PDB file of C-alpha atoms in Angstrom:
ATOM      1  CA  UNK Q   1       0.791 -18.342  -0.596  1.00  0.00           C
ATOM      2  CA  UNK Q   2       1.810 -17.229  -4.031  1.00  0.00           C
ATOM      3  CA  UNK Q   3       4.415 -14.415  -4.093  1.00  0.00           C
ATOM      4  CA  UNK Q   4       4.322 -12.484  -7.369  1.00  0.00           C
ATOM      5  CA  UNK Q   5       7.099 -10.065  -8.303  1.00  0.00           C
ATOM      6  CA  UNK Q   6       5.888  -6.840  -9.880  1.00  0.00           C
ATOM      7  CA  UNK Q   7       7.612  -4.623 -12.448  1.00  0.00           C
ATOM      8  CA  UNK Q   8       9.253  -2.714  -9.565  1.00  0.00           C
ATOM      9  CA  UNK Q   9      11.952  -4.454  -7.545  1.00  0.00           C
ATOM     10  CA  UNK Q  10      10.862  -5.228  -3.990  1.00  0.00           C
ATOM     11  CA  UNK Q  11       7.106  -4.789  -4.495  1.00  0.00           C
ATOM     12  CA  UNK Q  12       5.166  -8.063  -4.328  1.00  0.00           C
ATOM     13  CA  UNK Q  13       1.575  -9.141  -4.822  1.00  0.00           C
ATOM     14  CA  UNK Q  14       0.717 -11.902  -2.402  1.00  0.00           C
ATOM     15  CA  UNK Q  15      -2.126 -14.301  -3.120  1.00  0.00           C
ATOM     16  CA  UNK Q  16      -3.166 -16.480  -0.184  1.00  0.00           C
ATOM     17  CA  UNK Q  17      -4.553 -19.982  -0.640  1.00  0.00           C
ATOM     18  CA  UNK Q  18      -8.244 -19.762   0.165  1.00  0.00           C
ATOM     19  CA  UNK Q  19     -10.125 -22.854   1.322  1.00  0.00           C
ATOM     20  CA  UNK Q  20     -13.857 -22.360   0.710  1.00  0.00           C
ATOM     21  CA  UNK Q  21     -16.927 -24.490   1.298  1.00  0.00           C
ATOM     22  CA  UNK Q  22     -20.599 -23.970   2.088  1.00  0.00           C
ATOM     23  CA  UNK Q  23     -19.705 -22.604   5.554  1.00  0.00           C
ATOM     24  CA  UNK Q  24     -17.415 -19.845   4.284  1.00  0.00           C
ATOM     25  CA  UNK Q  25     -13.653 -19.769   3.881  1.00  0.00           C
ATOM     26  CA  UNK Q  26     -10.324 -20.025   5.672  1.00  0.00           C
ATOM     27  CA  UNK Q  27      -6.969 -18.546   4.683  1.00  0.00           C
ATOM     28  CA  UNK Q  28      -3.616 -17.770   6.212  1.00  0.00           C
ATOM     29  CA  UNK Q  29      -2.836 -14.085   5.717  1.00  0.00           C
ATOM     30  CA  UNK Q  30       0.686 -13.983   7.140  1.00  0.00           C
ATOM     31  CA  UNK Q  31       3.478 -16.495   7.719  1.00  0.00           C
ATOM     32  CA  UNK Q  32       6.750 -14.953   8.914  1.00  0.00           C
ATOM     33  CA  UNK Q  33       9.113 -17.755   7.837  1.00  0.00           C
ATOM     34  CA  UNK Q  34       7.507 -18.111   4.411  1.00  0.00           C
ATOM     35  CA  UNK Q  35       7.584 -14.354   3.838  1.00  0.00           C
ATOM     36  CA  UNK Q  36      11.251 -14.165   4.876  1.00  0.00           C
ATOM     37  CA  UNK Q  37      12.087 -16.936   2.406  1.00  0.00           C
ATOM     38  CA  UNK Q  38      10.115 -15.540  -0.549  1.00  0.00           C
ATOM     39  CA  UNK Q  39      10.477 -11.770  -0.134  1.00  0.00           C
ATOM     40  CA  UNK Q  40      12.924 -10.790   2.613  1.00  0.00           C
ATOM     41  CA  UNK Q  41      13.118 -10.549   6.363  1.00  0.00           C
ATOM     42  CA  UNK Q  42      10.836  -7.946   7.816  1.00  0.00           C
ATOM     43  CA  UNK Q  43       9.647  -7.482  11.383  1.00  0.00           C
ATOM     44  CA  UNK Q  44       6.217  -5.916  11.501  1.00  0.00           C
ATOM     45  CA  UNK Q  45       5.533  -4.078  14.742  1.00  0.00           C
ATOM     46  CA  UNK Q  46       2.089  -2.570  14.283  1.00  0.00           C
ATOM     47  CA  UNK Q  47      -1.136  -3.193  12.378  1.00  0.00           C
ATOM     48  CA  UNK Q  48      -3.508  -0.384  11.359  1.00  0.00           C
ATOM     49  CA  UNK Q  49      -7.030  -0.326   9.948  1.00  0.00           C
ATOM     50  CA  UNK Q  50      -9.062   2.333   8.177  1.00  0.00           C
ATOM     51  CA  UNK Q  51     -12.615   2.561   6.877  1.00  0.00           C
ATOM     52  CA  UNK Q  52     -13.390   4.764   3.888  1.00  0.00           C
ATOM     53  CA  UNK Q  53     -16.290   5.377   1.548  1.00  0.00           C
ATOM     54  CA  UNK Q  54     -16.482   5.412  -2.254  1.00  0.00           C
ATOM     55  CA  UNK Q  55     -14.234   7.992  -3.896  1.00  0.00           C
ATOM     56  CA  UNK Q  56     -11.871   8.458  -0.961  1.00  0.00           C
ATOM     57  CA  UNK Q  57      -8.238   8.704  -2.019  1.00  0.00           C
ATOM     58  CA  UNK Q  58      -5.672   8.370   0.761  1.00  0.00           C
ATOM     59  CA  UNK Q  59      -2.080   9.243   0.004  1.00  0.00           C
ATOM     60  CA  UNK Q  60       0.404   9.191  -1.425  1.00  0.00           C
ATOM     61  CA  UNK Q  61       1.990   8.901   2.045  1.00  0.00           C
ATOM     62  CA  UNK Q  62       5.427   7.995   3.324  1.00  0.00           C
ATOM     63  CA  UNK Q  63       7.775   8.669   6.206  1.00  0.00           C
ATOM     64  CA  UNK Q  64      11.275  10.029   5.648  1.00  0.00           C
ATOM     65  CA  UNK Q  65      14.639   8.870   6.961  1.00  0.00           C
ATOM     66  CA  UNK Q  66      15.029   6.401   9.791  1.00  0.00           C
ATOM     67  CA  UNK Q  67      11.252   6.239  10.236  1.00  0.00           C
ATOM     68  CA  UNK Q  68      10.464   5.008   6.727  1.00  0.00           C
ATOM     69  CA  UNK Q  69       8.094   2.047   6.724  1.00  0.00           C
ATOM     70  CA  UNK Q  70       7.583  -1.168   4.822  1.00  0.00           C
ATOM     71  CA  UNK Q  71       3.884  -2.097   4.573  1.00  0.00           C
ATOM     72  CA  UNK Q  72       1.826  -5.185   3.902  1.00  0.00           C
ATOM     73  CA  UNK Q  73      -1.668  -4.044   2.898  1.00  0.00           C
ATOM     74  CA  UNK Q  74      -4.970  -5.786   2.227  1.00  0.00           C
ATOM     75  CA  UNK Q  75      -8.713  -5.153   2.068  1.00  0.00           C
ATOM     76  CA  UNK Q  76     -11.044  -6.890   4.504  1.00  0.00           C
ATOM     77  CA  UNK Q  77     -14.237  -5.491   2.985  1.00  0.00           C
ATOM     78  CA  UNK Q  78     -14.806  -3.734  -0.317  1.00  0.00           C
ATOM     79  CA  UNK Q  79     -12.486  -2.903  -3.194  1.00  0.00           C
ATOM     80  CA  UNK Q  80      -9.640  -0.428  -3.696  1.00  0.00           C
ATOM     81  CA  UNK Q  81      -6.888   0.278  -6.169  1.00  0.00           C
ATOM     82  CA  UNK Q  82      -3.638   0.416  -4.283  1.00  0.00           C
ATOM     83  CA  UNK Q  83      -0.605   2.330  -5.533  1.00  0.00           C
ATOM     84  CA  UNK Q  84       3.085   2.194  -4.590  1.00  0.00           C
ATOM     85  CA  UNK Q  85       5.418   4.862  -6.037  1.00  0.00           C
ATOM     86  CA  UNK Q  86       9.180   4.257  -6.102  1.00  0.00           C
ATOM     87  CA  UNK Q  87      10.975   7.154  -4.376  1.00  0.00           C
ATOM     88  CA  UNK Q  88      14.430   5.549  -4.383  1.00  0.00           C
ATOM     89  CA  UNK Q  89      16.279   8.178  -6.442  1.00  0.00           C
ATOM     90  CA  UNK Q  90      18.955   5.754  -7.725  1.00  0.00           C
ATOM     91  CA  UNK Q  91      16.444   3.078  -8.683  1.00  0.00           C
ATOM     92  CA  UNK Q  92      15.881   2.415 -12.406  1.00  0.00           C
ATOM     93  CA  UNK Q  93      12.145   2.673 -11.630  1.00  0.00           C
ATOM     94  CA  UNK Q  94      12.322   5.982  -9.687  1.00  0.00           C
ATOM     95  CA  UNK Q  95       8.990   7.816 -10.027  1.00  0.00           C
ATOM     96  CA  UNK Q  96       7.263   4.757 -11.497  1.00  0.00           C
ATOM     97  CA  UNK Q  97       4.354   3.051  -9.784  1.00  0.00           C
ATOM     98  CA  UNK Q  98       2.610  -0.264  -9.307  1.00  0.00           C
ATOM     99  CA  UNK Q  99      -1.204  -0.276  -9.197  1.00  0.00           C
ATOM    100  CA  UNK Q 100      -3.086  -3.337  -7.943  1.00  0.00           C
ATOM    101  CA  UNK Q 101      -6.754  -3.964  -7.232  1.00  0.00           C
ATOM    102  CA  UNK Q 102      -7.226  -5.333  -3.715  1.00  0.00           C
ATOM    103  CA  UNK Q 103     -10.617  -6.603  -2.617  1.00  0.00           C
ATOM    104  CA  UNK Q 104     -12.465  -8.873  -0.257  1.00  0.00           C
ATOM    105  CA  UNK Q 105     -13.125 -11.047  -3.303  1.00  0.00           C
ATOM    106  CA  UNK Q 106      -9.600 -11.501  -4.698  1.00  0.00           C
ATOM    107  CA  UNK Q 107      -8.009 -11.425  -1.197  1.00  0.00           C
ATOM    108  CA  UNK Q 108      -4.733 -10.173  -2.656  1.00  0.00           C
ATOM    109  CA  UNK Q 109      -2.192  -8.326  -0.545  1.00  0.00           C
ATOM    110  CA  UNK Q 110       0.527  -5.905  -1.599  1.00  0.00           C
ATOM    111  CA  UNK Q 111       3.943  -5.648   0.020  1.00  0.00           C
ATOM    112  CA  UNK Q 112       5.557  -2.224  -0.274  1.00  0.00           C
ATOM    113  CA  UNK Q 113       9.165  -1.915   0.923  1.00  0.00           C
ATOM    114  CA  UNK Q 114      10.727   1.154   2.495  1.00  0.00           C
ATOM    115  CA  UNK Q 115      11.485   3.922   0.021  1.00  0.00           C
ATOM    116  CA  UNK Q 116       8.001   4.125  -1.495  1.00  0.00           C
ATOM    117  CA  UNK Q 117       5.010   6.449  -1.264  1.00  0.00           C
ATOM    118  CA  UNK Q 118       1.708   4.622  -0.835  1.00  0.00           C
ATOM    119  CA  UNK Q 119      -1.937   5.412  -1.437  1.00  0.00           C
ATOM    120  CA  UNK Q 120      -5.256   3.926  -2.420  1.00  0.00           C
ATOM    121  CA  UNK Q 121      -8.643   4.860  -3.895  1.00  0.00           C
ATOM    122  CA  UNK Q 122     -11.904   3.269  -2.801  1.00  0.00           C
ATOM    123  CA  UNK Q 123     -13.984   1.815  -5.643  1.00  0.00           C
ATOM    124  CA  UNK Q 124     -16.750   0.141  -3.596  1.00  0.00           C
ATOM    125  CA  UNK Q 125     -19.428   1.794  -1.417  1.00  0.00           C
ATOM    126  CA  UNK Q 126     -17.003   1.425   1.477  1.00  0.00           C
ATOM    127  CA  UNK Q 127     -13.745  -0.354   2.196  1.00  0.00           C
ATOM    128  CA  UNK Q 128     -12.026  -1.603   5.307  1.00  0.00           C
ATOM    129  CA  UNK Q 129      -8.297  -1.520   4.704  1.00  0.00           C
ATOM    130  CA  UNK Q 130      -5.611  -2.974   6.954  1.00  0.00           C
ATOM    131  CA  UNK Q 131      -1.853  -2.745   6.889  1.00  0.00           C
ATOM    132  CA  UNK Q 132       1.084  -4.023   8.850  1.00  0.00           C
ATOM    133  CA  UNK Q 133       4.093  -1.704   9.234  1.00  0.00           C
ATOM    134  CA  UNK Q 134       7.662  -2.360  10.312  1.00  0.00           C
ATOM    135  CA  UNK Q 135       8.329   0.981  11.998  1.00  0.00           C
ATOM    136  CA  UNK Q 136       6.574   3.373  14.353  1.00  0.00           C
ATOM    137  CA  UNK Q 137       4.507   6.316  13.195  1.00  0.00           C
ATOM    138  CA  UNK Q 138       6.585   9.489  13.500  1.00  0.00           C
ATOM    139  CA  UNK Q 139       4.480  12.526  12.512  1.00  0.00           C
ATOM    140  CA  UNK Q 140       7.548  14.776  12.245  1.00  0.00           C
ATOM    141  CA  UNK Q 141       8.812  12.643   9.320  1.00  0.00           C
ATOM    142  CA  UNK Q 142       5.481  12.281   7.544  1.00  0.00           C
ATOM    143  CA  UNK Q 143       5.327  13.376   3.896  1.00  0.00           C
ATOM    144  CA  UNK Q 144       2.773  13.307   1.096  1.00  0.00           C
ATOM    145  CA  UNK Q 145       2.903  13.517  -2.672  1.00  0.00           C
ATOM    146  CA  UNK Q 146      -0.264  14.697  -4.392  1.00  0.00           C
ATOM    147  CA  UNK Q 147      -2.359  11.803  -5.652  1.00  0.00           C
ATOM    148  CA  UNK Q 148      -2.888  13.576  -8.990  1.00  0.00           C
ATOM    149  CA  UNK Q 149       0.652  14.793  -9.718  1.00  0.00           C
ATOM    150  CA  UNK Q 150       0.846  14.570 -13.547  1.00  0.00           C
ATOM    151  CA  UNK Q 151       4.530  13.574 -13.355  1.00  0.00           C
ATOM    152  CA  UNK Q 152       3.487  10.232 -11.824  1.00  0.00           C
ATOM    153  CA  UNK Q 153       1.116   9.298 -14.651  1.00  0.00           C
ATOM    154  CA  UNK Q 154      -1.247   7.418 -12.326  1.00  0.00           C
ATOM    155  CA  UNK Q 155      -4.549   6.672 -14.055  1.00  0.00           C
ATOM    156  CA  UNK Q 156      -6.886   6.432 -11.078  1.00  0.00           C
ATOM    157  CA  UNK Q 157     -10.079   4.574 -12.063  1.00  0.00           C
ATOM    158  CA  UNK Q 158     -12.337   7.244 -10.560  1.00  0.00           C
ATOM    159  CA  UNK Q 159     -13.839  10.350 -12.109  1.00  0.00           C
ATOM    160  CA  UNK Q 160     -11.936  13.292 -10.579  1.00  0.00           C
ATOM    161  CA  UNK Q 161     -15.287  14.814  -9.540  1.00  0.00           C
ATOM    162  CA  UNK Q 162     -15.866  11.779  -7.263  1.00  0.00           C
ATOM    163  CA  UNK Q 163     -12.524  12.037  -5.447  1.00  0.00           C
ATOM    164  CA  UNK Q 164     -12.590  12.926  -1.759  1.00  0.00           C
ATOM    165  CA  UNK Q 165      -9.325  13.504   0.065  1.00  0.00           C
ATOM    166  CA  UNK Q 166      -8.167  15.136   3.279  1.00  0.00           C
ATOM    167  CA  UNK Q 167      -6.985  18.735   3.612  1.00  0.00           C
ATOM    168  CA  UNK Q 168      -3.558  17.369   4.560  1.00  0.00           C
ATOM    169  CA  UNK Q 169      -3.375  15.247   1.400  1.00  0.00           C
ATOM    170  CA  UNK Q 170      -4.494  18.192  -0.725  1.00  0.00           C
ATOM    171  CA  UNK Q 171      -1.379  20.028   0.528  1.00  0.00           C
ATOM    172  CA  UNK Q 172       0.872  17.233  -0.777  1.00  0.00           C
ATOM    173  CA  UNK Q 173       3.820  18.174  -2.962  1.00  0.00           C
ATOM    174  CA  UNK Q 174       4.774  17.065  -6.454  1.00  0.00           C
ATOM    175  CA  UNK Q 175       7.374  14.374  -7.100  1.00  0.00           C
ATOM    176  CA  UNK Q 176       9.922  17.045  -8.105  1.00  0.00           C
ATOM    177  CA  UNK Q 177       9.440  18.776  -4.724  1.00  0.00           C
ATOM    178  CA  UNK Q 178       9.399  15.593  -2.625  1.00  0.00           C
ATOM    179  CA  UNK Q 179      12.067  14.348  -0.279  1.00  0.00           C
ATOM    180  CA  UNK Q 180      13.256  11.064  -1.769  1.00  0.00           C
ATOM    181  CA  UNK Q 181      15.373   8.150  -0.592  1.00  0.00           C
TER     182      UNK Q 181
END
């Protein structure tokens, strides 16, 4: 696998080696020892999957305190733009974001360490999205920053009229109101 550092410390794009022929393809999507060597040691304890249709924006989600989560995300079917926002208040990139296209074609993955809000927007007719996490889901620590907070400067590649989001995500706060790390 190819581990690519992004402009924000700790966030990595991971490109697997894909072996294709007339029958299809094969790739390794996760190798613990290799990940530990190239990124850092993380112990994933759960894997989640979601299915969404075009225009769905999920996020920007995170968990506070001891229940914060690192995530390794990828798309099994379709195409999304994935966003990680740095919420580490003493980081030189606090409030900045990384945006990466993840698809079943490019097979890229994104690693997001603890201390970040995370979200994605579906660009294809539908997308199946999967992510490994290194901590349990704790609803009492769940938080959300609005996907369209102007302070973040995220240029989502969707017309705003096409965006569909949950009631819970619509109640998200701005970066200035958010609990940070």
